Coordinates of C-alpha atoms in Angstrom, one line a residue:
Chain A
M249 CA -2.9 8.1 -32.1
S250 CA 0.5 7.3 -30.6
V251 CA 0.7 5.6 -27.3
E252 CA 2.3 8.7 -25.8
A253 CA -0.4 11.0 -27.0
R254 CA -3.0 8.7 -25.5
E255 CA -1.0 8.6 -22.2
K256 CA -1.2 12.4 -22.2
R257 CA -4.9 12.7 -23.0
Q258 CA -6.3 9.9 -20.8
P259 CA -5.8 11.6 -17.4
W260 CA -7.7 14.6 -18.6
I261 CA -10.6 12.5 -19.7
L262 CA -10.6 10.9 -16.3
L263 CA -10.3 14.2 -14.5
S264 CA -12.8 16.2 -16.6
P265 CA -16.1 15.1 -15.0
A266 CA -14.8 16.0 -11.5
L267 CA -13.2 19.3 -12.6
T268 CA -16.3 20.2 -14.7
A269 CA -18.5 19.6 -11.7
I270 CA -16.3 21.7 -9.3
T271 CA -16.0 24.5 -11.9
L272 CA -19.7 24.6 -12.6
L273 CA -21.0 24.1 -9.1
L274 CA -18.3 25.9 -7.1
F275 CA -16.0 28.3 -8.9
I276 CA -18.5 29.8 -11.3
P277 CA -21.2 30.2 -8.6
L278 CA -18.5 32.0 -6.4
L279 CA -17.7 34.4 -9.3
F280 CA -21.5 34.8 -9.8
I281 CA -22.1 35.9 -6.2
L282 CA -19.3 38.3 -6.5
V283 CA -21.2 40.0 -9.4
Y284 CA -24.5 39.6 -7.5
S285 CA -23.0 41.4 -4.4
F286 CA -22.9 44.6 -6.5
W287 CA -26.5 44.4 -7.5
L288 CA -29.0 46.5 -5.6
R289 CA -32.0 45.3 -3.6
T290 CA -34.8 47.8 -4.2
A291 CA -37.6 48.8 -2.0
T292 CA -40.0 46.7 -4.1
G293 CA -38.0 43.6 -3.3
A294 CA -36.7 43.2 -6.8
D295 CA -32.9 43.2 -7.5
E296 CA -31.5 45.9 -9.7
V297 CA -28.7 44.8 -12.0
G298 CA -25.7 47.2 -11.9
F299 CA -22.6 48.1 -10.1
Y300 CA -23.6 49.5 -6.7
L301 CA -21.4 49.5 -3.7
D302 CA -24.2 49.8 -1.2
N303 CA -24.1 46.2 0.0
W304 CA -20.4 46.3 0.5
R305 CA -20.7 49.6 2.3
E306 CA -23.3 48.2 4.6
A307 CA -21.4 44.9 5.2
L308 CA -18.1 46.6 5.8
T309 CA -19.0 49.7 7.8
D310 CA -22.0 48.6 9.9
A311 CA -20.8 48.0 13.4
F312 CA -23.4 45.3 13.8
Y313 CA -21.8 43.1 11.2
R314 CA -18.3 43.9 12.3
D315 CA -19.1 42.9 15.9
I316 CA -20.6 39.6 14.9
L317 CA -17.7 38.8 12.6
L318 CA -15.3 39.5 15.5
H319 CA -17.5 37.4 17.9
T320 CA -17.4 34.6 15.3
L321 CA -13.7 34.7 14.9
R322 CA -13.2 34.8 18.7
I323 CA -15.5 31.7 19.2
A324 CA -13.7 29.8 16.4
A325 CA -10.3 30.7 18.0
I326 CA -11.3 29.6 21.5
T327 CA -12.8 26.4 20.0
T328 CA -9.6 25.7 18.1
L329 CA -7.5 26.3 21.2
L330 CA -9.7 24.0 23.3
C331 CA -9.6 21.3 20.6
A332 CA -5.8 21.5 20.6
V333 CA -5.5 21.3 24.4
M334 CA -8.0 18.3 24.5
G335 CA -7.0 16.6 21.3
Y336 CA -3.3 16.7 21.4
P337 CA -2.7 14.6 24.5
A338 CA -5.5 12.2 23.4
A339 CA -3.9 11.8 20.0
Y340 CA -0.5 11.3 21.7
F341 CA -2.0 8.6 23.9
I342 CA -3.3 6.8 20.9
A343 CA -0.2 7.1 18.8
R344 CA 2.2 6.0 21.6
S345 CA -0.1 3.4 23.1
K346 CA 1.0 -0.2 23.2
G347 CA -2.6 -1.4 22.9
N348 CA -4.7 -1.7 19.8
K349 CA -4.1 1.7 18.1
P350 CA -6.7 1.3 15.3
V351 CA -9.4 0.4 17.8
L352 CA -8.5 3.3 20.1
L353 CA -8.6 5.7 17.2
L354 CA -11.8 4.3 15.8
L355 CA -13.4 4.6 19.2
L356 CA -12.6 8.3 19.3
M357 CA -13.7 8.7 15.7
L358 CA -17.1 7.0 16.4
P359 CA -18.8 10.2 17.5
F360 CA -17.6 11.8 14.3
W361 CA -20.0 9.5 12.5
I362 CA -22.9 10.4 14.7
S363 CA -25.2 13.0 13.3
Y364 CA -24.1 16.5 13.9
I365 CA -27.6 17.7 14.8
I366 CA -28.0 14.8 17.3
R367 CA -24.6 15.5 18.9
T368 CA -25.4 19.2 19.2
M369 CA -28.8 18.6 20.7
S370 CA -27.6 15.9 23.0
W371 CA -26.0 18.7 25.2
I372 CA -29.5 19.8 26.1
N373 CA -30.0 16.4 27.7
I374 CA -26.9 17.0 29.8
L375 CA -27.1 20.7 30.6
G376 CA -30.8 21.5 30.4
V377 CA -32.9 22.5 33.5
S378 CA -34.0 18.9 33.8
G379 CA -30.9 17.5 32.3
A380 CA -28.4 14.9 33.6
L381 CA -26.1 17.4 35.4
N382 CA -28.9 19.3 37.2
T383 CA -30.6 16.1 38.2
F384 CA -27.3 14.8 39.6
L385 CA -26.4 18.0 41.4
L386 CA -29.9 18.2 42.9
W387 CA -29.7 14.6 44.0
I388 CA -26.4 14.9 45.8
G389 CA -27.7 18.2 47.3
I390 CA -25.1 20.7 46.0
I391 CA -27.9 22.9 44.6
N392 CA -31.5 23.4 45.7
E393 CA -33.0 24.4 42.4
P394 CA -31.9 23.7 38.9
M395 CA -29.4 26.0 37.3
Q396 CA -29.8 27.5 33.8
M397 CA -26.6 26.4 32.1
L398 CA -27.7 26.4 28.5
Y399 CA -28.1 29.0 25.8
N400 CA -24.9 31.1 26.2
E401 CA -21.6 31.5 24.6
A402 CA -20.0 28.8 26.7
T403 CA -22.5 26.1 25.5
V404 CA -21.9 27.2 21.9
I405 CA -18.2 26.6 22.3
L406 CA -18.8 23.3 24.1
G407 CA -21.0 22.1 21.3
L408 CA -18.4 23.1 18.7
V409 CA -15.5 21.5 20.6
H410 CA -17.6 18.3 20.7
F411 CA -18.2 18.5 17.0
L412 CA -14.7 19.4 15.9
L413 CA -12.4 17.5 18.3
P414 CA -12.2 14.4 16.1
F415 CA -10.8 16.5 13.2
M416 CA -8.0 17.6 15.6
V417 CA -7.3 14.2 17.0
L418 CA -7.1 12.6 13.6
N419 CA -4.7 15.2 12.2
V420 CA -2.4 15.1 15.2
F421 CA -2.5 11.3 15.3
V422 CA -1.5 11.0 11.6
S423 CA 1.4 13.4 12.3
L424 CA 2.6 11.7 15.5
D425 CA 2.2 8.2 14.1
G426 CA 4.7 9.2 11.3
I427 CA 7.4 10.2 13.8
D428 CA 10.1 7.6 14.4
E429 CA 9.9 6.7 18.1
T430 CA 13.6 6.0 18.2
L431 CA 14.2 9.7 17.8
E432 CA 12.9 10.3 21.3
D433 CA 15.1 7.5 22.6
A434 CA 18.1 9.0 20.9
A435 CA 17.3 12.3 22.6
N436 CA 16.9 10.5 25.9
S437 CA 20.2 8.7 25.5
L438 CA 21.9 12.0 24.9
G439 CA 20.7 13.1 28.3
A440 CA 17.4 14.8 27.6
T441 CA 14.6 14.2 30.1
R442 CA 11.5 12.7 28.6
W443 CA 9.7 16.1 28.9
Q444 CA 12.7 17.8 27.1
S445 CA 12.8 15.3 24.3
F446 CA 9.0 15.7 23.9
L447 CA 9.3 19.5 23.8
Q448 CA 12.4 19.6 21.5
V449 CA 11.8 16.6 19.3
T450 CA 8.3 15.2 19.2
L451 CA 6.3 18.4 19.5
P452 CA 8.1 20.3 16.7
L453 CA 7.8 17.3 14.4
S454 CA 4.1 17.1 15.1
L455 CA 3.3 20.8 14.5
P456 CA 2.2 20.3 10.9
G457 CA -0.6 17.9 12.1
L458 CA -1.5 20.4 14.9
A459 CA -1.7 23.2 12.3
A460 CA -3.8 21.1 9.9
G461 CA -6.2 20.2 12.7
G462 CA -6.3 23.8 13.9
L463 CA -7.1 25.1 10.4
L464 CA -10.0 22.7 10.0
C465 CA -11.4 23.4 13.4
F466 CA -11.2 27.1 12.8
V467 CA -12.7 27.2 9.3
L468 CA -15.5 24.7 10.2
G469 CA -16.1 26.5 13.5
A470 CA -16.3 30.0 12.0
G471 CA -18.7 28.8 9.3
T472 CA -21.2 27.2 11.5
Y473 CA -24.7 28.4 12.2
I474 CA -26.6 25.4 13.6
T475 CA -24.7 25.2 16.9
P476 CA -25.6 28.8 17.9
L477 CA -29.2 28.2 16.9
V478 CA -29.5 25.1 19.0
L479 CA -27.2 25.8 22.0
G480 CA -26.8 29.6 21.9
G481 CA -28.9 32.4 23.3
T482 CA -30.5 35.2 21.5
S483 CA -27.3 37.2 21.4
D484 CA -25.0 34.4 20.3
A485 CA -25.6 34.5 16.6
M486 CA -22.5 33.9 14.4
F487 CA -21.7 35.3 11.1
A488 CA -23.2 32.4 9.1
N489 CA -26.5 33.1 10.9
L490 CA -26.5 36.6 9.3
V491 CA -25.9 35.1 5.9
F492 CA -28.8 32.6 6.4
E493 CA -31.0 35.5 7.7
A494 CA -30.2 37.7 4.7
I495 CA -30.6 34.9 2.1
I496 CA -33.4 32.7 3.3
T497 CA -35.5 34.9 5.6
Q498 CA -35.2 38.4 4.1
L499 CA -34.5 37.2 0.5
N500 CA -32.0 40.0 0.3
W501 CA -29.6 38.2 -2.0
P502 CA -27.2 41.0 -2.9
L503 CA -26.5 41.7 0.8
G504 CA -26.3 38.0 1.5
S505 CA -23.8 37.6 -1.3
A506 CA -21.6 40.4 0.1
L507 CA -21.7 38.9 3.6
S508 CA -20.8 35.4 2.4
L509 CA -17.9 36.7 0.4
M510 CA -16.7 38.6 3.4
L511 CA -16.7 35.4 5.4
L512 CA -14.9 33.6 2.6
A513 CA -12.3 36.4 2.3
V514 CA -11.5 36.3 6.0
L515 CA -11.2 32.5 6.1
G516 CA -9.5 32.4 2.7
V517 CA -6.6 34.6 4.0
L518 CA -6.1 32.1 6.8
V519 CA -6.1 29.2 4.4
M520 CA -3.6 31.0 2.1
I521 CA -1.3 31.7 5.0
Y522 CA -1.5 28.1 6.0
N523 CA -0.8 26.9 2.4
R524 CA 2.1 29.3 2.2
Y525 CA 3.9 27.8 5.2
L526 CA 2.7 24.2 5.3
G527 CA 1.2 23.3 1.9
M528 CA -2.0 21.5 1.1
A529 CA -0.4 18.1 1.1
Q530 CA -0.3 18.1 4.9
L531 CA -4.0 18.8 5.0
M532 CA -4.8 16.0 2.6
K533 CA -2.8 13.5 4.7
G534 CA -4.9 14.3 7.8
L535 CA -8.2 14.4 6.0
G536 CA -7.8 11.0 4.3
Chain B
M1458 CA 10.7 0.9 25.9
A1459 CA 8.6 -0.8 28.4
E1460 CA 9.2 2.0 30.9
R1461 CA 7.5 4.6 28.6
T1462 CA 4.1 3.1 29.1
T1463 CA 4.5 2.6 32.9
S1464 CA 5.9 6.0 33.9
F1465 CA 3.9 8.6 35.9
G1466 CA 3.7 10.9 33.0
W1467 CA 2.2 8.2 30.8
H1468 CA -0.5 7.4 33.5
M1469 CA -1.4 11.1 33.5
I1470 CA -1.8 11.2 29.7
R1471 CA -3.9 8.0 29.8
G1472 CA -6.1 9.4 32.5
Y1473 CA -6.5 12.6 30.5
A1474 CA -7.3 10.6 27.4
V1475 CA -10.0 8.7 29.2
L1476 CA -11.6 12.0 30.3
V1477 CA -11.6 13.1 26.6
Y1478 CA -13.3 9.8 25.6
I1479 CA -15.9 10.3 28.3
F1480 CA -16.5 13.8 27.1
M1481 CA -17.1 12.5 23.5
F1482 CA -19.4 9.7 24.6
L1483 CA -21.4 11.0 27.5
P1484 CA -23.9 13.1 25.5
V1485 CA -24.4 10.3 23.1
M1486 CA -25.0 7.8 25.8
V1487 CA -27.5 10.1 27.5
V1488 CA -29.5 10.3 24.2
V1489 CA -29.7 6.5 24.0
L1490 CA -30.6 6.2 27.7
L1491 CA -33.4 8.9 27.5
S1492 CA -34.9 7.3 24.4
F1493 CA -36.1 4.4 26.5
N1494 CA -37.6 6.8 29.1
A1495 CA -41.3 6.0 29.7
S1496 CA -42.0 9.7 30.7
Q1497 CA -43.7 12.2 28.4
F1498 CA -40.8 14.5 28.6
G1499 CA -37.4 14.0 27.0
S1500 CA -35.6 14.6 30.2
F1501 CA -34.7 13.3 33.7
P1502 CA -35.8 11.8 36.0
M1503 CA -36.4 8.6 34.1
T1504 CA -39.8 7.1 35.0
G1505 CA -39.3 3.7 33.6
F1506 CA -38.2 1.6 30.7
S1507 CA -40.3 1.7 27.5
F1508 CA -40.1 1.2 23.8
R1509 CA -43.1 3.6 23.2
W1510 CA -41.1 6.4 21.6
F1511 CA -39.6 4.0 19.0
I1512 CA -43.2 2.9 18.2
E1513 CA -44.4 6.5 17.9
L1514 CA -41.4 7.2 15.7
W1515 CA -42.3 4.3 13.5
E1516 CA -45.8 5.7 13.1
N1517 CA -44.7 9.3 12.4
E1518 CA -45.4 10.0 8.8
A1519 CA -43.2 13.1 8.6
I1520 CA -40.2 11.4 9.9
L1521 CA -40.6 8.4 7.7
R1522 CA -40.9 10.7 4.7
A1523 CA -37.8 12.5 5.7
F1524 CA -36.0 9.2 6.1
R1525 CA -36.9 8.1 2.6
T1526 CA -35.7 11.5 1.2
S1527 CA -32.4 11.2 3.0
V1528 CA -31.8 7.6 1.9
I1529 CA -32.6 8.3 -1.8
L1530 CA -30.5 11.5 -1.7
G1531 CA -27.6 9.8 0.1
L1532 CA -27.6 6.9 -2.4
L1533 CA -27.7 9.2 -5.5
T1534 CA -25.0 11.4 -4.0
A1535 CA -22.8 8.4 -3.2
A1536 CA -23.2 7.0 -6.7
I1537 CA -22.4 10.2 -8.5
S1538 CA -19.7 11.4 -6.1
T1539 CA -18.0 8.0 -6.1
T1540 CA -18.0 7.8 -9.9
L1541 CA -16.5 11.2 -10.3
G1542 CA -14.1 10.7 -7.5
V1543 CA -12.8 7.3 -8.7
L1544 CA -12.1 8.6 -12.2
A1545 CA -10.3 11.7 -10.8
S1546 CA -8.3 9.6 -8.4
L1547 CA -7.2 7.1 -11.1
A1548 CA -5.9 10.1 -13.2
L1549 CA -4.0 11.5 -10.3
V1550 CA -2.5 8.3 -9.0
R1551 CA -1.9 6.4 -12.3
Y1552 CA -0.7 9.1 -14.6
R1553 CA 1.8 11.9 -14.5
V1554 CA -0.4 14.9 -14.7
P1555 CA 1.2 18.3 -15.1
G1556 CA 0.1 20.5 -12.2
A1557 CA -1.1 17.6 -10.1
N1558 CA -0.7 19.5 -6.9
M1559 CA -2.8 22.4 -8.2
I1560 CA -5.5 20.0 -9.4
S1561 CA -5.6 18.3 -6.0
T1562 CA -6.1 21.6 -4.3
I1563 CA -8.9 22.5 -6.7
L1564 CA -10.5 19.2 -6.1
I1565 CA -10.5 19.6 -2.3
A1566 CA -11.5 23.2 -2.5
P1567 CA -15.2 22.5 -1.5
I1568 CA -13.9 21.4 2.0
L1569 CA -12.1 24.7 2.4
V1570 CA -14.9 27.0 1.4
P1571 CA -17.2 27.4 4.3
E1572 CA -20.3 25.4 3.6
V1573 CA -22.6 28.4 4.1
V1574 CA -20.8 30.3 1.3
L1575 CA -20.9 27.3 -0.9
A1576 CA -24.6 26.9 -0.2
V1577 CA -25.3 30.6 -1.0
A1578 CA -23.2 30.6 -4.2
L1579 CA -24.8 27.4 -5.6
L1580 CA -28.4 28.4 -4.6
L1581 CA -28.1 31.9 -6.3
F1582 CA -26.3 30.6 -9.4
L1583 CA -28.7 27.8 -10.1
N1584 CA -31.6 30.1 -9.4
F1585 CA -30.2 32.5 -11.9
L1586 CA -30.1 29.6 -14.4
G1587 CA -33.7 28.9 -13.7
V1588 CA -33.2 25.8 -11.5
N1589 CA -35.4 26.5 -8.6
K1590 CA -35.0 25.0 -5.1
S1591 CA -35.5 21.4 -5.9
F1592 CA -34.3 17.9 -5.3
A1593 CA -31.8 18.4 -8.1
L1594 CA -30.3 21.4 -6.4
L1595 CA -30.0 19.4 -3.2
L1596 CA -28.3 16.6 -5.1
F1597 CA -25.8 18.9 -6.8
G1598 CA -24.9 20.5 -3.6
H1599 CA -24.4 17.2 -1.8
V1600 CA -22.3 15.9 -4.7
I1601 CA -20.0 18.9 -4.7
F1602 CA -19.7 18.8 -0.9
T1603 CA -18.8 15.0 -0.7
L1604 CA -16.6 14.8 -3.7
P1605 CA -13.4 15.9 -2.0
F1606 CA -13.8 13.3 0.8
V1607 CA -14.3 10.5 -1.8
I1608 CA -11.2 11.6 -3.7
L1609 CA -9.1 11.7 -0.5
V1610 CA -10.2 8.3 0.6
V1611 CA -9.9 6.6 -2.8
Q1612 CA -6.6 8.2 -3.6
A1613 CA -5.0 7.1 -0.4
R1614 CA -6.0 3.5 -1.0
L1615 CA -5.2 3.5 -4.7
I1616 CA -1.6 4.4 -4.1
A1617 CA -1.2 1.1 -2.3
I1618 CA -2.3 -0.9 -5.3
R1619 CA 0.7 -1.8 -7.4
R1620 CA 0.9 -0.8 -11.0
D1621 CA 2.6 -4.2 -12.0
V1622 CA -0.7 -6.1 -11.8
E1623 CA -2.3 -3.9 -14.4
E1624 CA 0.8 -4.0 -16.6
A1625 CA 0.8 -7.8 -16.4
A1626 CA -2.8 -8.0 -17.5
M1627 CA -2.1 -5.6 -20.5
S1628 CA 1.0 -7.6 -21.5
L1629 CA -1.2 -10.7 -21.6
G1630 CA -3.4 -9.0 -24.1
A1631 CA -6.1 -7.3 -22.1
S1632 CA -7.3 -3.9 -23.4
P1633 CA -7.2 -0.9 -21.0
V1634 CA -10.9 -1.1 -20.5
Q1635 CA -10.8 -4.9 -19.8
T1636 CA -7.8 -4.3 -17.4
F1637 CA -9.8 -1.7 -15.5
F1638 CA -12.9 -3.8 -15.1
Q1639 CA -11.2 -7.1 -14.4
V1640 CA -8.1 -6.1 -12.5
T1641 CA -8.0 -2.5 -11.2
L1642 CA -11.7 -2.2 -10.2
P1643 CA -11.9 -5.4 -8.2
L1644 CA -8.6 -4.5 -6.5
M1645 CA -9.8 -1.0 -5.6
L1646 CA -13.3 -2.1 -4.7
P1647 CA -12.7 -1.7 -0.9
A1648 CA -11.7 1.9 -1.5
V1649 CA -14.6 2.5 -3.8
L1650 CA -17.0 1.1 -1.2
A1651 CA -15.4 3.1 1.6
G1652 CA -15.6 6.3 -0.5
A1653 CA -19.3 5.6 -1.3
L1654 CA -20.1 5.0 2.3
F1655 CA -18.3 8.2 3.3
A1656 CA -20.3 10.2 0.7
F1657 CA -23.6 8.5 1.9
T1658 CA -22.9 9.3 5.5
I1659 CA -21.9 12.9 4.9
S1660 CA -24.9 13.5 2.7
F1661 CA -27.2 11.8 5.2
D1662 CA -25.9 14.0 8.0
D1663 CA -25.7 17.3 6.2
I1664 CA -27.8 20.1 7.5
T1665 CA -26.0 23.4 6.8
G1666 CA -26.3 23.3 3.0
T1667 CA -29.5 21.3 3.0
L1668 CA -31.4 24.1 4.9
F1669 CA -30.4 26.5 2.0
W1670 CA -31.1 24.1 -0.8
K1671 CA -34.2 22.1 0.2
P1672 CA -37.5 23.1 -1.4
G1673 CA -40.3 24.0 1.0
G1674 CA -42.1 21.0 2.4
V1675 CA -39.2 18.6 1.7
E1676 CA -37.3 17.6 4.8
T1677 CA -34.3 15.3 5.3
V1678 CA -33.7 13.6 8.6
P1679 CA -31.4 16.3 10.1
T1680 CA -33.7 19.2 9.0
Q1681 CA -36.7 17.3 10.4
I1682 CA -34.9 16.9 13.7
F1683 CA -34.0 20.6 13.6
A1684 CA -37.6 21.6 13.0
M1685 CA -38.7 19.4 15.8
L1686 CA -36.2 21.0 18.2
R1687 CA -37.9 24.3 17.8
N1688 CA -40.7 23.1 20.1
S1689 CA -38.7 21.3 22.7
I1690 CA -36.6 18.2 23.0
S1691 CA -39.1 15.4 23.0
P1692 CA -38.4 11.7 23.8
E1693 CA -39.2 11.0 20.1
I1694 CA -36.1 13.0 19.1
N1695 CA -34.0 11.0 21.4
A1696 CA -35.4 7.8 19.9
L1697 CA -34.7 9.1 16.4
G1698 CA -31.2 10.0 17.7
T1699 CA -30.7 6.4 18.9
V1700 CA -31.8 5.0 15.6
M1701 CA -29.4 7.3 13.8
I1702 CA -26.6 6.4 16.1
V1703 CA -27.1 2.7 15.5
M1704 CA -27.3 3.4 11.8
T1705 CA -24.4 5.8 11.4
V1706 CA -22.1 3.8 13.7
G1707 CA -23.3 0.4 12.5
L1708 CA -23.1 1.1 8.8
P1709 CA -19.4 2.2 8.6
L1710 CA -18.4 -0.6 10.9
L1711 CA -20.3 -3.0 8.6
G1712 CA -18.6 -1.4 5.6
A1713 CA -15.2 -1.6 7.1
A1714 CA -15.8 -5.3 7.9
I1715 CA -16.9 -6.0 4.3
A1716 CA -13.9 -4.0 2.9
R1717 CA -11.6 -6.1 5.1
Q1718 CA -13.2 -9.3 3.9
L1719 CA -12.9 -8.3 0.3
S1720 CA -9.3 -7.2 0.6
K1721 CA -8.5 -10.5 2.3
K1722 CA -10.1 -12.4 -0.5
S1723 CA -8.2 -10.5 -3.2
G1724 CA -5.0 -11.4 -1.3
L1725 CA -3.7 -7.9 -0.8

């Protein structure tokens, strides 16, 4: 075989195990649940193979599912917004700090390595009836009896922000770190105030990082079901909880398939819009 | 620009950043603090300092079993994921592949598909093929979920290794395979270790997919904690949390230190 032909073939040999794995374990299963979502769950509990629209009709028209979907998207949006508001200045601080940037970044990334379930549950220690905050407030005498602060929508958002903030900080940091600082100086020397040069130079240049961080926070936030289970109340279920309920608890696999594809479609549209305007390369920068 | 870091605005930003750091660390610190609480309840007020919950943890069969499962699963996931990821990264960085962007997007797709959906799809498909909920399903799921992260980490580092060194080895008569094992692999070892560590940690921490894929009776550490949380938050969970914090923070730091040593030794 010629050297050229080998050069052409070799990368495909190297890529084939990973591509095969992703095709077999992700893409084909996704196509498979598309088919499955048209099957019918019968009263006996068996699935009837065929082309039925019942699951989709139920998933798309039942107000129960629609409300929870909207609730999920709302929670993800608020979480993303809070992550941006908290994460951007923190990332800016790290990127423009004269101190040891890697250490500052690592410090903020450390909680990212700490187990998700531990981080989620740790808020019970803070906000619980005999948690740190209530104990403190009782001690200084602001309140006379412990307040119930847990198990509502706010604590679900709090837990999600705590979980997702590092994704935002990392993406914004990568973006800010790549901006030449002398650009700001140039703006300043041309008469812009520091605030103006930030708004007109630095912020626009860092928007791709903000968008990448936002996309990750939103997608991961909207797909979660552990946080509402641990920190939410009985009415704080998110869409992924419905999927879990249908698949694991009720074993209604056709309906569960339709519901998970619905979630995938909603978030997929978002990813596609993102990809259309910013491209996946930006996302990979911030993830690596 | 000495003034930039002394201005009023900068002080505001720094103060804000400190608050964000506190927000990130406070809950974790409280977990560690409460794990040494002598009281029966996993909450305030603290009644004294004690190691008793760590001892109870050490004697808890269920947790130890979950721990073993998680470690084995994490190691296997890391081995498979890193192998696949390193091969794919080599292809993408070292060769001109038609449609490289498209392939990269396909390879990171598992991150962009919500994990719940990925979990349902894989569970139903493998069940259809006759693979019941099992350790194998758990392993497949973890591999597919960690692979994109490994590829991103390894690819980023591989770009920094110069092609010339490999070409030099080949011009001196080394075969491509020899070149890989004697030149490229040692040079990229820090990235490979970082990727493996990443895969291990993500696998060890995963709960969303694991709850879908795990067979009845098998628990990993996160699902075990989750099951324990249904009762109430016991001091034992805080102790377990502390152990995991030490592990998950300590291991990557150790890994980073080793990687730095290795890359120093190799002179790059």
